[in-house]
Amino acid sequence: MEGTENSPARERVLTVAERLFSERGYATVTLQDIAGQLGMRKASLYNHAPGGKEQLYVEVMERNLARHQHGIEAALTGAEPRTLRAQLRAVSRWLLSQPAINVARMQRIDMPEITPEHATRLMGAAYQALMVPIERAVEAAYRRGDIRFVNGALVAGIFLTNIEAIRDLYQYDAPEIPLEVVVDDAIDILLDGLHRR
Amino acid sequence: MEGTENSPARERVLTVAERLFSERGYATVTLQDIAGQLGMRKASLYNHAPGGKEQLYVEVMERNLARHQHGIEAALTGAEPRTLRAQLRAVSRWLLSQPAINVARMQRIDMPEITPEHATRLMGAAYQALMVPIERAVEAAYRRGDIRFVNGALVAGIFLTNIEAIRDLYQYDAPEIPLEVVVDDAIDILLDGLHRR
DNA sequence: CCCATACAACCTAACGTTTGTTAGTATTGT
DNA sequence: ACAATACTAACAAACGTTAGGTTGTATGGG
């Protein structure tokens, strides 16, 4: 019943908490929300997460970010053909397959609610997991001569927040068009720009 | 002391509430936060906002959005020269001069916390104030032959969330570069794309 | 084979705080 | 004087959290 071991029940708790925290943020999600989705009482959560809410949040977000890092890197290296466009499309598919996460929203909304130590650690992990791999792919595309020189971190931030924004605004924008089509359009705009050629 | 009249003290309350709600969202901001910034007790807020928290949030966000609509439209019509690039730059300057607002975050985080009627009304106003003017400018640029055919709503959503994401991630990305420079880079990427020409 | 033990997983009950909210009272400025 | 504006005090509800009890299931000894 220690925090590090993984029983099946604990795994269910972590999975639900991860999805809710990732999608709706720290303060908005209550322990009742998590317990409710599991069909149990909030007090029972302390069997699986004795550290309480904030520690559960940090642990589960680090898990989320670690999985994202693997998923994104796999998408980047496995994309065929080896172009930035195919890579970004592959990453977008990975992101859409996961609970919504938004690094900018984490920074602005969630971090002020937790310990500064936890906040700096989490944001460091978020940067490393989400931004850095894409940053590297952008810089590699530049060295290949495929794209012009740009701020890699800027492009990574733009790309990531665009995917999540599209997911959020989807029902308003274009409920009839498949989500993947809209995402691919956004990637095309990022690569080719709005201007005529 | 009715909700519609505007005393100077009430104005101060609305201004602070607007900034906090806009930047950090509905659930994260407590009435104590607002009262604290005004140097008063939370109960005193009910002199100026008798409708309570949710009504204050809706009222103040509608105000915020109405001002944004004017500011954005003014930026669009006043931009010189009359190019999409100059227009988007002008709009970005307006956005940076205002409290941070993020329509995608509103949709995902704030709307589930309030009445469905309030939510649909607010999101309608947000769309009308933030998205539609930019959408129109994009379509006008297309009719001028300056840009290729694109989904105007998609471009508007991308542009708006990019500006706010840059603001959020600024301290991580590039604390030494002026914020306006980074924003202009993002606009250039949106217009010209990453690819070489 | 049966019973005792143990442990995991959930429960109820209660706690101290914080939140939004209401009522009544004091203070301030004109 | 009289509004406008702020206060204190208190409320119910919701929050995170702790303590202790109940259940089911598996393990192991006699």
CSV table of C-alpha atoms (C1' of nucleotides) in Angstrom, one decimal:
chain,number,residue,atom,x,y,z
A,1,MET,CA,0.0,0.0,0.0
A,2,GLU,CA,3.1,2.2,-0.3
A,3,GLY,CA,3.1,5.0,-2.9
A,4,THR,CA,5.5,3.4,-5.3
A,5,GLU,CA,4.1,-0.1,-5.8
A,6,ASN,CA,1.4,-0.6,-8.4
A,7,SER,CA,-1.7,-2.6,-7.6
A,8,PRO,CA,-4.5,-2.8,-10.3
A,9,ALA,CA,-6.8,-0.7,-8.2
A,10,ARG,CA,-4.2,2.0,-7.7
A,11,GLU,CA,-3.5,1.9,-11.4
A,12,ARG,CA,-7.2,2.7,-12.1
A,13,VAL,CA,-7.0,5.7,-9.7
A,14,LEU,CA,-3.9,7.1,-11.3
A,15,THR,CA,-5.4,6.7,-14.8
A,16,VAL,CA,-8.6,8.6,-13.9
A,17,ALA,CA,-6.8,11.2,-12.0
A,18,GLU,CA,-4.4,11.7,-14.8
A,19,ARG,CA,-7.1,12.2,-17.4
A,20,LEU,CA,-9.1,14.7,-15.2
A,21,PHE,CA,-6.1,16.7,-14.0
A,22,SER,CA,-4.7,16.8,-17.5
A,23,GLU,CA,-7.9,18.0,-19.1
A,24,ARG,CA,-9.3,20.3,-16.5
A,25,GLY,CA,-6.4,21.4,-14.4
A,26,TYR,CA,-5.5,21.2,-10.7
A,27,ALA,CA,-8.0,23.4,-8.9
A,28,THR,CA,-11.0,22.6,-11.0
A,29,VAL,CA,-10.8,18.9,-10.4
A,30,THR,CA,-11.9,17.8,-6.9
A,31,LEU,CA,-11.2,14.5,-5.2
A,32,GLN,CA,-14.9,13.8,-5.4
A,33,ASP,CA,-14.7,14.1,-9.2
A,34,ILE,CA,-12.0,11.5,-9.3
A,35,ALA,CA,-13.6,9.2,-6.8
A,36,GLY,CA,-17.0,9.6,-8.5
A,37,GLN,CA,-15.7,8.4,-11.8
A,38,LEU,CA,-14.3,5.3,-10.0
A,39,GLY,CA,-17.5,4.6,-8.1
A,40,MET,CA,-16.0,5.2,-4.7
A,41,ARG,CA,-15.8,7.8,-1.9
A,42,LYS,CA,-13.2,10.4,-1.8
A,43,ALA,CA,-11.7,9.2,1.4
A,44,SER,CA,-11.0,5.8,-0.2
A,45,LEU,CA,-8.6,7.6,-2.6
A,46,TYR,CA,-6.1,7.9,0.3
A,47,ASN,CA,-5.6,4.2,0.2
A,48,HIS,CA,-3.9,4.6,-3.1
A,49,ALA,CA,-2.6,8.1,-2.9
A,50,PRO,CA,-1.7,8.7,0.8
A,51,GLY,CA,0.1,11.9,-0.1
A,52,GLY,CA,-3.1,13.8,-0.8
A,53,LYS,CA,-4.3,15.9,-3.7
A,54,GLU,CA,-1.2,17.9,-4.6
A,55,GLN,CA,1.2,14.9,-4.5
A,56,LEU,CA,-1.3,12.9,-6.6
A,57,TYR,CA,-1.4,15.7,-9.1
A,58,VAL,CA,2.3,16.0,-9.4
A,59,GLU,CA,2.9,12.2,-9.6
A,60,VAL,CA,0.2,11.7,-12.2
A,61,MET,CA,1.2,14.6,-14.3
A,62,GLU,CA,4.8,13.4,-14.3
A,63,ARG,CA,3.6,10.1,-15.5
A,64,ASN,CA,1.5,11.8,-18.2
A,65,LEU,CA,4.5,13.8,-19.3
A,66,ALA,CA,6.9,10.8,-19.3
A,67,ARG,CA,4.4,8.9,-21.5
A,68,HIS,CA,4.1,11.9,-23.8
A,69,GLN,CA,7.8,12.1,-24.1
A,70,HIS,CA,8.0,8.5,-25.3
A,71,GLY,CA,5.0,8.9,-27.6
A,72,ILE,CA,6.2,12.1,-29.2
A,73,GLU,CA,9.7,10.8,-29.7
A,74,ALA,CA,8.3,7.6,-31.2
A,75,ALA,CA,6.1,9.6,-33.5
A,76,LEU,CA,9.0,11.7,-34.6
A,77,THR,CA,11.4,8.9,-35.3
A,78,GLY,CA,8.8,6.6,-36.8
A,79,ALA,CA,7.3,9.1,-39.2
A,80,GLU,CA,7.5,8.2,-42.9
A,81,PRO,CA,8.7,10.0,-45.0
A,82,ARG,CA,11.3,11.7,-42.9
A,83,THR,CA,9.9,15.2,-43.4
A,84,LEU,CA,8.9,17.7,-40.8
A,85,ARG,CA,5.3,17.6,-42.1
A,86,ALA,CA,5.0,13.9,-41.7
A,87,GLN,CA,6.6,14.2,-38.3
A,88,LEU,CA,4.3,16.9,-37.0
A,89,ARG,CA,1.3,14.9,-38.3
A,90,ALA,CA,2.5,11.8,-36.5
A,91,VAL,CA,2.9,13.8,-33.3
A,92,SER,CA,-0.6,15.4,-33.7
A,93,ARG,CA,-2.1,11.9,-34.0
A,94,TRP,CA,-0.3,10.9,-30.8
A,95,LEU,CA,-1.6,14.0,-29.0
A,96,LEU,CA,-5.1,13.4,-30.1
A,97,SER,CA,-5.0,9.9,-28.8
A,98,GLN,CA,-4.2,11.2,-25.3
A,99,PRO,CA,-6.1,13.2,-22.7
A,100,ALA,CA,-5.9,16.9,-23.6
A,101,ILE,CA,-2.8,18.7,-22.1
A,102,ASN,CA,-1.9,22.3,-22.5
A,103,VAL,CA,1.5,23.4,-21.2
A,104,ALA,CA,0.6,27.1,-21.4
A,105,ARG,CA,-2.5,26.5,-19.4
A,106,MET,CA,-0.5,24.5,-16.8
A,107,GLN,CA,1.9,27.4,-16.5
A,108,ARG,CA,-0.7,30.1,-16.0
A,109,ILE,CA,-3.5,28.3,-14.1
A,110,ASP,CA,-2.2,25.2,-12.3
A,111,MET,CA,1.3,26.2,-11.2
A,112,PRO,CA,0.3,29.1,-9.0
A,113,GLU,CA,-1.9,26.6,-7.0
A,114,ILE,CA,0.9,24.3,-5.9
A,115,THR,CA,4.2,24.5,-4.1
A,116,PRO,CA,6.9,26.5,-6.0
A,117,GLU,CA,9.2,23.5,-5.8
A,118,HIS,CA,6.6,21.2,-7.4
A,119,ALA,CA,5.8,23.9,-10.0
A,120,THR,CA,9.4,24.3,-11.2
A,121,ARG,CA,9.9,20.6,-11.3
A,122,LEU,CA,6.7,19.9,-13.2
A,123,MET,CA,7.3,22.7,-15.7
A,124,GLY,CA,10.8,21.5,-16.3
A,125,ALA,CA,9.5,18.0,-17.0
A,126,ALA,CA,6.8,19.5,-19.2
A,127,TYR,CA,9.3,21.4,-21.2
A,128,GLN,CA,11.5,18.4,-21.5
A,129,ALA,CA,8.7,16.0,-22.5
A,130,LEU,CA,6.7,18.2,-24.9
A,131,MET,CA,8.8,21.0,-26.2
A,132,VAL,CA,12.3,19.7,-26.5
A,133,PRO,CA,11.6,16.8,-28.8
A,134,ILE,CA,9.7,19.0,-31.3
A,135,GLU,CA,12.3,21.7,-30.9
A,136,ARG,CA,14.9,19.2,-32.0
A,137,ALA,CA,12.9,18.0,-34.9
A,138,VAL,CA,12.5,21.6,-36.1
A,139,GLU,CA,16.2,22.2,-35.8
A,140,ALA,CA,17.0,19.0,-37.6
A,141,ALA,CA,14.7,20.1,-40.5
A,142,TYR,CA,16.6,23.4,-40.6
A,143,ARG,CA,20.0,21.6,-40.8
A,144,ARG,CA,18.5,19.5,-43.6
A,145,GLY,CA,17.8,22.7,-45.4
A,146,ASP,CA,14.1,22.0,-45.5
A,147,ILE,CA,13.0,25.1,-43.5
A,148,ARG,CA,14.3,28.6,-42.9
A,149,PHE,CA,15.9,29.6,-39.6
A,150,VAL,CA,13.3,30.0,-36.8
A,151,ASN,CA,13.2,29.9,-33.0
A,152,GLY,CA,12.7,26.2,-32.3
A,153,ALA,CA,11.0,26.7,-28.9
A,154,LEU,CA,8.6,29.2,-30.5
A,155,VAL,CA,7.6,26.7,-33.2
A,156,ALA,CA,7.2,23.9,-30.7
A,157,GLY,CA,5.0,26.0,-28.4
A,158,ILE,CA,2.9,27.2,-31.4
A,159,PHE,CA,2.4,23.7,-32.7
A,160,LEU,CA,1.5,22.2,-29.3
A,161,THR,CA,-1.0,24.8,-28.3
A,162,ASN,CA,-2.5,24.8,-31.8
A,163,ILE,CA,-3.4,21.1,-31.6
A,164,GLU,CA,-5.0,21.5,-28.2
A,165,ALA,CA,-6.8,24.7,-29.2
A,166,ILE,CA,-8.3,23.0,-32.2
A,167,ARG,CA,-9.4,20.2,-29.9
A,168,ASP,CA,-11.1,22.7,-27.6
A,169,LEU,CA,-12.8,24.8,-30.3
A,170,TYR,CA,-13.6,21.9,-32.5
A,171,GLN,CA,-17.3,21.7,-31.7
A,172,TYR,CA,-17.7,25.4,-32.5
A,173,ASP,CA,-15.5,25.5,-35.5
A,174,ALA,CA,-16.4,22.6,-37.7
A,175,PRO,CA,-18.3,19.7,-36.1
A,176,GLU,CA,-18.8,18.1,-39.5
A,177,ILE,CA,-15.2,17.9,-40.6
A,178,PRO,CA,-13.0,15.1,-39.1
A,179,LEU,CA,-10.7,16.5,-36.4
A,180,GLU,CA,-7.7,15.0,-38.1
A,181,VAL,CA,-8.4,17.0,-41.3
A,182,VAL,CA,-8.5,20.3,-39.4
A,183,VAL,CA,-5.3,19.4,-37.6
A,184,ASP,CA,-3.6,18.6,-40.9
A,185,ASP,CA,-4.7,22.0,-42.3
A,186,ALA,CA,-3.2,23.7,-39.3
A,187,ILE,CA,0.1,21.9,-39.9
A,188,ASP,CA,0.0,22.8,-43.6
A,189,ILE,CA,-0.5,26.5,-42.6
A,190,LEU,CA,2.4,26.2,-40.1
A,191,LEU,CA,4.7,24.8,-42.8
A,192,ASP,CA,3.5,26.6,-46.0
A,193,GLY,CA,2.0,29.8,-44.5
A,194,LEU,CA,-1.1,31.7,-45.6
A,195,HIS,CA,0.5,33.6,-48.4
A,196,ARG,CA,0.2,32.6,-52.0
A,197,ARG,CA,3.3,31.2,-53.6
B,1,MET,CA,-26.7,50.2,-5.9
B,2,GLU,CA,-28.5,48.4,-8.7
B,3,GLY,CA,-26.4,46.2,-11.0
B,4,THR,CA,-26.6,48.4,-14.0
B,5,GLU,CA,-25.5,51.7,-12.7
B,6,ASN,CA,-21.8,52.6,-12.5
B,7,SER,CA,-20.3,54.2,-9.4
B,8,PRO,CA,-16.5,54.6,-9.3
B,9,ALA,CA,-16.1,52.0,-6.5
B,10,ARG,CA,-18.2,49.5,-8.5
B,11,GLU,CA,-15.9,50.2,-11.5
B,12,ARG,CA,-12.9,49.3,-9.5
B,13,VAL,CA,-14.5,46.0,-8.5
B,14,LEU,CA,-15.4,45.2,-12.0
B,15,THR,CA,-11.9,46.0,-13.3
B,16,VAL,CA,-10.1,43.8,-10.8
B,17,ALA,CA,-12.6,41.0,-11.2
B,18,GLU,CA,-12.3,41.2,-15.0
B,19,ARG,CA,-8.5,40.9,-14.9
B,20,LEU,CA,-8.5,38.0,-12.5
B,21,PHE,CA,-11.2,36.0,-14.1
B,22,SER,CA,-9.8,36.6,-17.5
B,23,GLU,CA,-6.3,35.6,-16.6
B,24,ARG,CA,-6.9,32.7,-14.2
B,25,GLY,CA,-10.4,31.5,-15.0
B,26,TYR,CA,-13.7,31.1,-13.0
B,27,ALA,CA,-13.0,28.4,-10.4
B,28,THR,CA,-9.5,29.3,-9.6
B,29,VAL,CA,-10.3,32.9,-8.7
B,30,THR,CA,-12.1,33.3,-5.3
B,31,LEU,CA,-14.1,36.3,-4.1
B,32,GLN,CA,-11.3,36.7,-1.5
B,33,ASP,CA,-8.8,37.1,-4.2
B,34,ILE,CA,-10.8,39.9,-5.8
B,35,ALA,CA,-11.6,41.6,-2.4
B,36,GLY,CA,-8.0,41.2,-1.3
B,37,GLN,CA,-6.7,43.1,-4.3
B,38,LEU,CA,-9.2,45.8,-3.6
B,39,GLY,CA,-8.2,46.0,0.1
B,40,MET,CA,-11.7,45.0,1.3
B,41,ARG,CA,-13.5,41.9,2.7
B,42,LYS,CA,-15.3,39.5,0.4
B,43,ALA,CA,-18.7,40.3,1.8
B,44,SER,CA,-18.3,43.9,0.8
B,45,LEU,CA,-18.2,42.8,-2.8
B,46,TYR,CA,-22.0,42.2,-2.6
B,47,ASN,CA,-22.6,45.9,-2.4
B,48,HIS,CA,-21.3,46.2,-6.0
B,49,ALA,CA,-22.2,42.8,-7.3
B,50,PRO,CA,-25.4,41.6,-5.6
B,51,GLY,CA,-25.8,38.8,-8.1
B,52,GLY,CA,-22.9,36.8,-6.6
B,53,LYS,CA,-19.9,35.2,-8.2
B,54,GLU,CA,-21.2,33.6,-11.3
B,55,GLN,CA,-23.2,36.6,-12.3
B,56,LEU,CA,-20.2,38.8,-11.7
B,57,TYR,CA,-18.1,36.5,-13.8
B,58,VAL,CA,-20.5,36.6,-16.7
B,59,GLU,CA,-21.0,40.3,-16.5
B,60,VAL,CA,-17.4,41.1,-16.4
B,61,MET,CA,-16.4,38.7,-19.1
B,62,GLU,CA,-19.0,40.1,-21.4
B,63,ARG,CA,-17.6,43.5,-20.7
B,64,ASN,CA,-14.1,42.2,-21.4
B,65,LEU,CA,-15.3,40.7,-24.7
B,66,ALA,CA,-17.1,43.8,-25.8
B,67,ARG,CA,-14.0,45.8,-25.2
B,68,HIS,CA,-12.0,43.3,-27.1
B,69,GLN,CA,-14.4,43.4,-30.0
B,70,HIS,CA,-13.9,47.2,-30.3
B,71,GLY,CA,-10.2,47.0,-29.8
B,72,ILE,CA,-9.7,44.3,-32.3
B,73,GLU,CA,-11.9,45.9,-34.9
B,74,ALA,CA,-10.1,49.2,-34.4
B,75,ALA,CA,-6.8,47.5,-34.8
B,76,LEU,CA,-7.9,45.8,-38.0
B,77,THR,CA,-9.3,48.9,-39.6
B,78,GLY,CA,-6.6,51.2,-38.4
B,79,ALA,CA,-3.6,49.1,-39.5
B,80,GLU,CA,-1.3,50.6,-42.0
B,81,PRO,CA,-0.5,49.4,-44.6
B,82,ARG,CA,-3.7,47.5,-45.2
B,83,THR,CA,-2.1,44.1,-45.3
B,84,LEU,CA,-3.0,41.0,-43.2
B,85,ARG,CA,0.5,41.1,-41.6
B,86,ALA,CA,0.0,44.7,-40.4
B,87,GLN,CA,-3.5,43.9,-39.2
B,88,LEU,CA,-2.4,40.9,-37.2
B,89,ARG,CA,0.4,42.8,-35.7
B,90,ALA,CA,-1.9,45.5,-34.7
B,91,VAL,CA,-4.3,43.0,-33.2
B,92,SER,CA,-1.5,41.4,-31.3
B,93,ARG,CA,-0.5,44.7,-29.8
B,94,TRP,CA,-4.0,45.2,-28.6
B,95,LEU,CA,-4.2,41.7,-27.1
B,96,LEU,CA,-0.9,42.2,-25.3
B,97,SER,CA,-2.2,45.5,-23.8
B,98,GLN,CA,-5.1,43.7,-22.2
B,99,PRO,CA,-5.4,41.0,-19.5
B,100,ALA,CA,-4.7,37.6,-20.9
B,101,ILE,CA,-7.8,35.8,-22.2
B,102,ASN,CA,-7.9,32.4,-23.9
B,103,VAL,CA,-11.1,31.4,-25.6
B,104,ALA,CA,-10.0,27.7,-25.8
B,105,ARG,CA,-9.3,27.6,-22.1
B,106,MET,CA,-12.7,29.3,-21.4
B,107,GLN,CA,-14.4,26.6,-23.4
B,108,ARG,CA,-12.7,23.7,-21.7
B,109,ILE,CA,-12.2,24.9,-18.1
B,110,ASP,CA,-14.6,27.7,-17.2
B,111,MET,CA,-17.8,26.8,-19.1
B,112,PRO,CA,-18.4,23.5,-17.3
B,113,GLU,CA,-18.4,25.3,-14.0
B,114,ILE,CA,-21.3,27.7,-14.8
B,115,THR,CA,-24.9,27.4,-15.9
B,116,PRO,CA,-25.3,26.0,-19.5
B,117,GLU,CA,-27.3,29.1,-20.4
B,118,HIS,CA,-24.6,31.4,-19.3
B,119,ALA,CA,-22.0,29.2,-21.0
B,120,THR,CA,-23.6,29.2,-24.4
B,121,ARG,CA,-24.3,33.0,-24.2
B,122,LEU,CA,-20.7,33.7,-23.1
B,123,MET,CA,-19.1,31.5,-25.8
B,124,GLY,CA,-21.3,33.1,-28.4
B,125,ALA,CA,-20.1,36.5,-27.3
B,126,ALA,CA,-16.5,35.3,-27.2
B,127,TYR,CA,-16.8,33.9,-30.8
B,128,GLN,CA,-18.4,37.1,-32.0
B,129,ALA,CA,-15.8,39.4,-30.2
B,130,LEU,CA,-12.6,37.5,-30.8
B,131,MET,CA,-12.9,35.1,-33.7
B,132,VAL,CA,-15.3,36.8,-36.1
B,133,PRO,CA,-13.4,40.0,-36.7
B,134,ILE,CA,-10.2,38.1,-37.4
B,135,GLU,CA,-12.0,35.6,-39.5
B,136,ARG,CA,-13.4,38.5,-41.6
B,137,ALA,CA,-9.9,40.0,-42.0
B,138,VAL,CA,-8.6,36.7,-43.2
B,139,GLU,CA,-11.4,36.3,-45.7
B,140,ALA,CA,-10.9,39.8,-46.9
B,141,ALA,CA,-7.2,39.1,-47.5
B,142,TYR,CA,-8.3,36.0,-49.6
B,143,ARG,CA,-10.6,38.1,-51.7
B,144,ARG,CA,-7.8,40.6,-52.2
B,145,GLY,CA,-5.7,37.7,-53.5
B,146,ASP,CA,-3.1,38.0,-50.9
B,147,ILE,CA,-3.5,34.6,-49.3
B,148,ARG,CA,-4.6,31.2,-50.5
B,149,PHE,CA,-7.9,29.8,-49.5
B,150,VAL,CA,-8.1,28.7,-45.8
B,151,ASN,CA,-10.6,28.0,-43.1
B,152,GLY,CA,-11.0,31.5,-41.6
B,153,ALA,CA,-12.2,30.3,-38.2
B,154,LEU,CA,-9.2,27.9,-38.0
B,155,VAL,CA,-6.8,30.7,-38.7
B,156,ALA,CA,-8.5,33.0,-36.2
B,157,GLY,CA,-8.3,30.4,-33.5
B,158,ILE,CA,-4.7,29.6,-34.3
B,159,PHE,CA,-3.7,33.2,-34.2
B,160,LEU,CA,-5.5,34.1,-30.9
B,161,THR,CA,-4.2,31.1,-29.0
B,162,ASN,CA,-0.7,31.6,-30.3
B,163,ILE,CA,-0.6,35.1,-28.9
B,164,GLU,CA,-1.7,34.0,-25.5
B,165,ALA,CA,0.5,30.9,-25.5
B,166,ILE,CA,3.5,33.0,-26.2
B,167,ARG,CA,2.6,35.3,-23.3
B,168,ASP,CA,2.3,32.3,-21.0
B,169,LEU,CA,5.5,30.6,-22.1
B,170,TYR,CA,7.4,33.8,-22.5
B,171,GLN,CA,9.5,33.5,-19.3
B,172,TYR,CA,10.5,30.0,-20.3
B,173,ASP,CA,11.2,30.6,-23.9
B,174,ALA,CA,13.1,33.8,-24.3
B,175,PRO,CA,13.1,36.2,-21.3
B,176,GLU,CA,15.7,38.3,-23.0
B,177,ILE,CA,13.9,39.0,-26.3
B,178,PRO,CA,11.1,41.6,-26.2
B,179,LEU,CA,7.7,40.0,-26.2
B,180,GLU,CA,6.6,42.0,-29.3
B,181,VAL,CA,9.5,40.5,-31.3
B,182,VAL,CA,8.5,37.0,-30.5
B,183,VAL,CA,4.9,37.7,-31.4
B,184,ASP,CA,5.9,39.2,-34.7
B,185,ASP,CA,8.0,36.1,-35.4
B,186,ALA,CA,4.9,34.0,-34.8
B,187,ILE,CA,2.9,36.2,-37.2
B,188,ASP,CA,5.6,35.8,-39.8
B,189,ILE,CA,5.5,32.1,-39.5
B,190,LEU,CA,1.7,32.1,-39.8
B,191,LEU,CA,1.9,34.1,-43.0
B,192,ASP,CA,5.1,32.8,-44.7
B,193,GLY,CA,5.3,29.3,-43.2
B,194,LEU,CA,8.4,27.5,-42.1
B,195,HIS,CA,9.5,26.3,-45.5
B,196,ARG,CA,12.1,27.9,-47.6
B,197,ARG,CA,10.9,29.8,-50.6
C,1,DC,C1',-10.4,-29.7,6.0
C,2,DC,C1',-11.3,-25.9,9.0
C,3,DC,C1',-10.3,-22.1,11.3
C,4,DA,C1',-7.4,-18.1,12.3
C,5,DT,C1',-4.7,-14.5,10.6
C,6,DA,C1',-3.6,-11.0,7.4
C,7,DC,C1',-4.1,-7.8,4.2
C,8,DA,C1',-6.2,-5.0,0.6
C,9,DA,C1',-10.0,-2.2,-0.6
C,10,DC,C1',-13.7,0.1,0.5
C,11,DC,C1',-16.7,2.3,3.8
C,12,DT,C1',-18.8,5.8,7.4
C,13,DA,C1',-18.1,9.6,10.4
C,14,DA,C1',-16.0,13.4,11.6
C,15,DC,C1',-12.5,17.2,11.7
C,16,DG,C1',-11.0,21.9,10.4
C,17,DT,C1',-10.8,25.2,6.4
C,18,DT,C1',-12.4,27.6,2.7
C,19,DT,C1',-16.0,29.0,-0.2
C,20,DG,C1',-20.1,31.6,-1.5
C,21,DT,C1',-23.7,34.1,0.6
C,22,DT,C1',-26.9,36.7,3.8
C,23,DA,C1',-28.1,39.9,7.6
C,24,DG,C1',-27.3,43.5,10.4
C,25,DT,C1',-24.2,47.4,11.8
C,26,DA,C1',-20.8,51.0,11.6
C,27,DT,C1',-18.3,54.6,8.9
C,28,DT,C1',-17.7,57.9,5.4
C,29,DG,C1',-18.5,61.8,2.5
C,30,DT,C1',-21.5,65.5,0.7
D,1,DA,C1',-29.4,63.9,6.9
D,2,DC,C1',-28.8,60.3,4.0
D,3,DA,C1',-26.9,57.4,0.8
D,4,DA,C1',-22.9,54.9,-0.5
D,5,DT,C1',-19.6,52.0,1.1
D,6,DA,C1',-17.4,49.2,4.1
D,7,DC,C1',-17.4,46.2,8.2
D,8,DT,C1',-18.4,42.0,11.5
D,9,DA,C1',-20.7,37.8,12.3
D,10,DA,C1',-22.7,34.0,11.0
D,11,DC,C1',-24.6,30.4,7.8
D,12,DA,C1',-24.7,26.1,4.9
D,13,DA,C1',-22.1,23.6,1.6
D,14,DA,C1',-18.0,21.8,-0.3
D,15,DC,C1',-13.3,21.0,0.2
D,16,DG,C1',-9.1,18.1,1.6
D,17,DT,C1',-7.9,15.1,5.2
D,18,DT,C1',-7.8,11.8,9.2
D,19,DA,C1',-9.4,7.9,12.1
D,20,DG,C1',-11.5,3.8,12.7
D,21,DG,C1',-14.7,0.2,11.2
D,22,DT,C1',-16.5,-3.5,7.6
D,23,DT,C1',-16.0,-6.7,3.9
D,24,DG,C1',-13.9,-10.1,1.0
D,25,DT,C1',-10.2,-12.9,-0.3
D,26,DA,C1',-6.2,-15.4,0.1
D,27,DT,C1',-2.6,-17.6,3.0
D,28,DG,C1',-0.9,-20.8,6.2
D,29,DG,C1',-1.0,-23.9,10.5
D,30,DG,C1',-3.2,-27.4,13.2
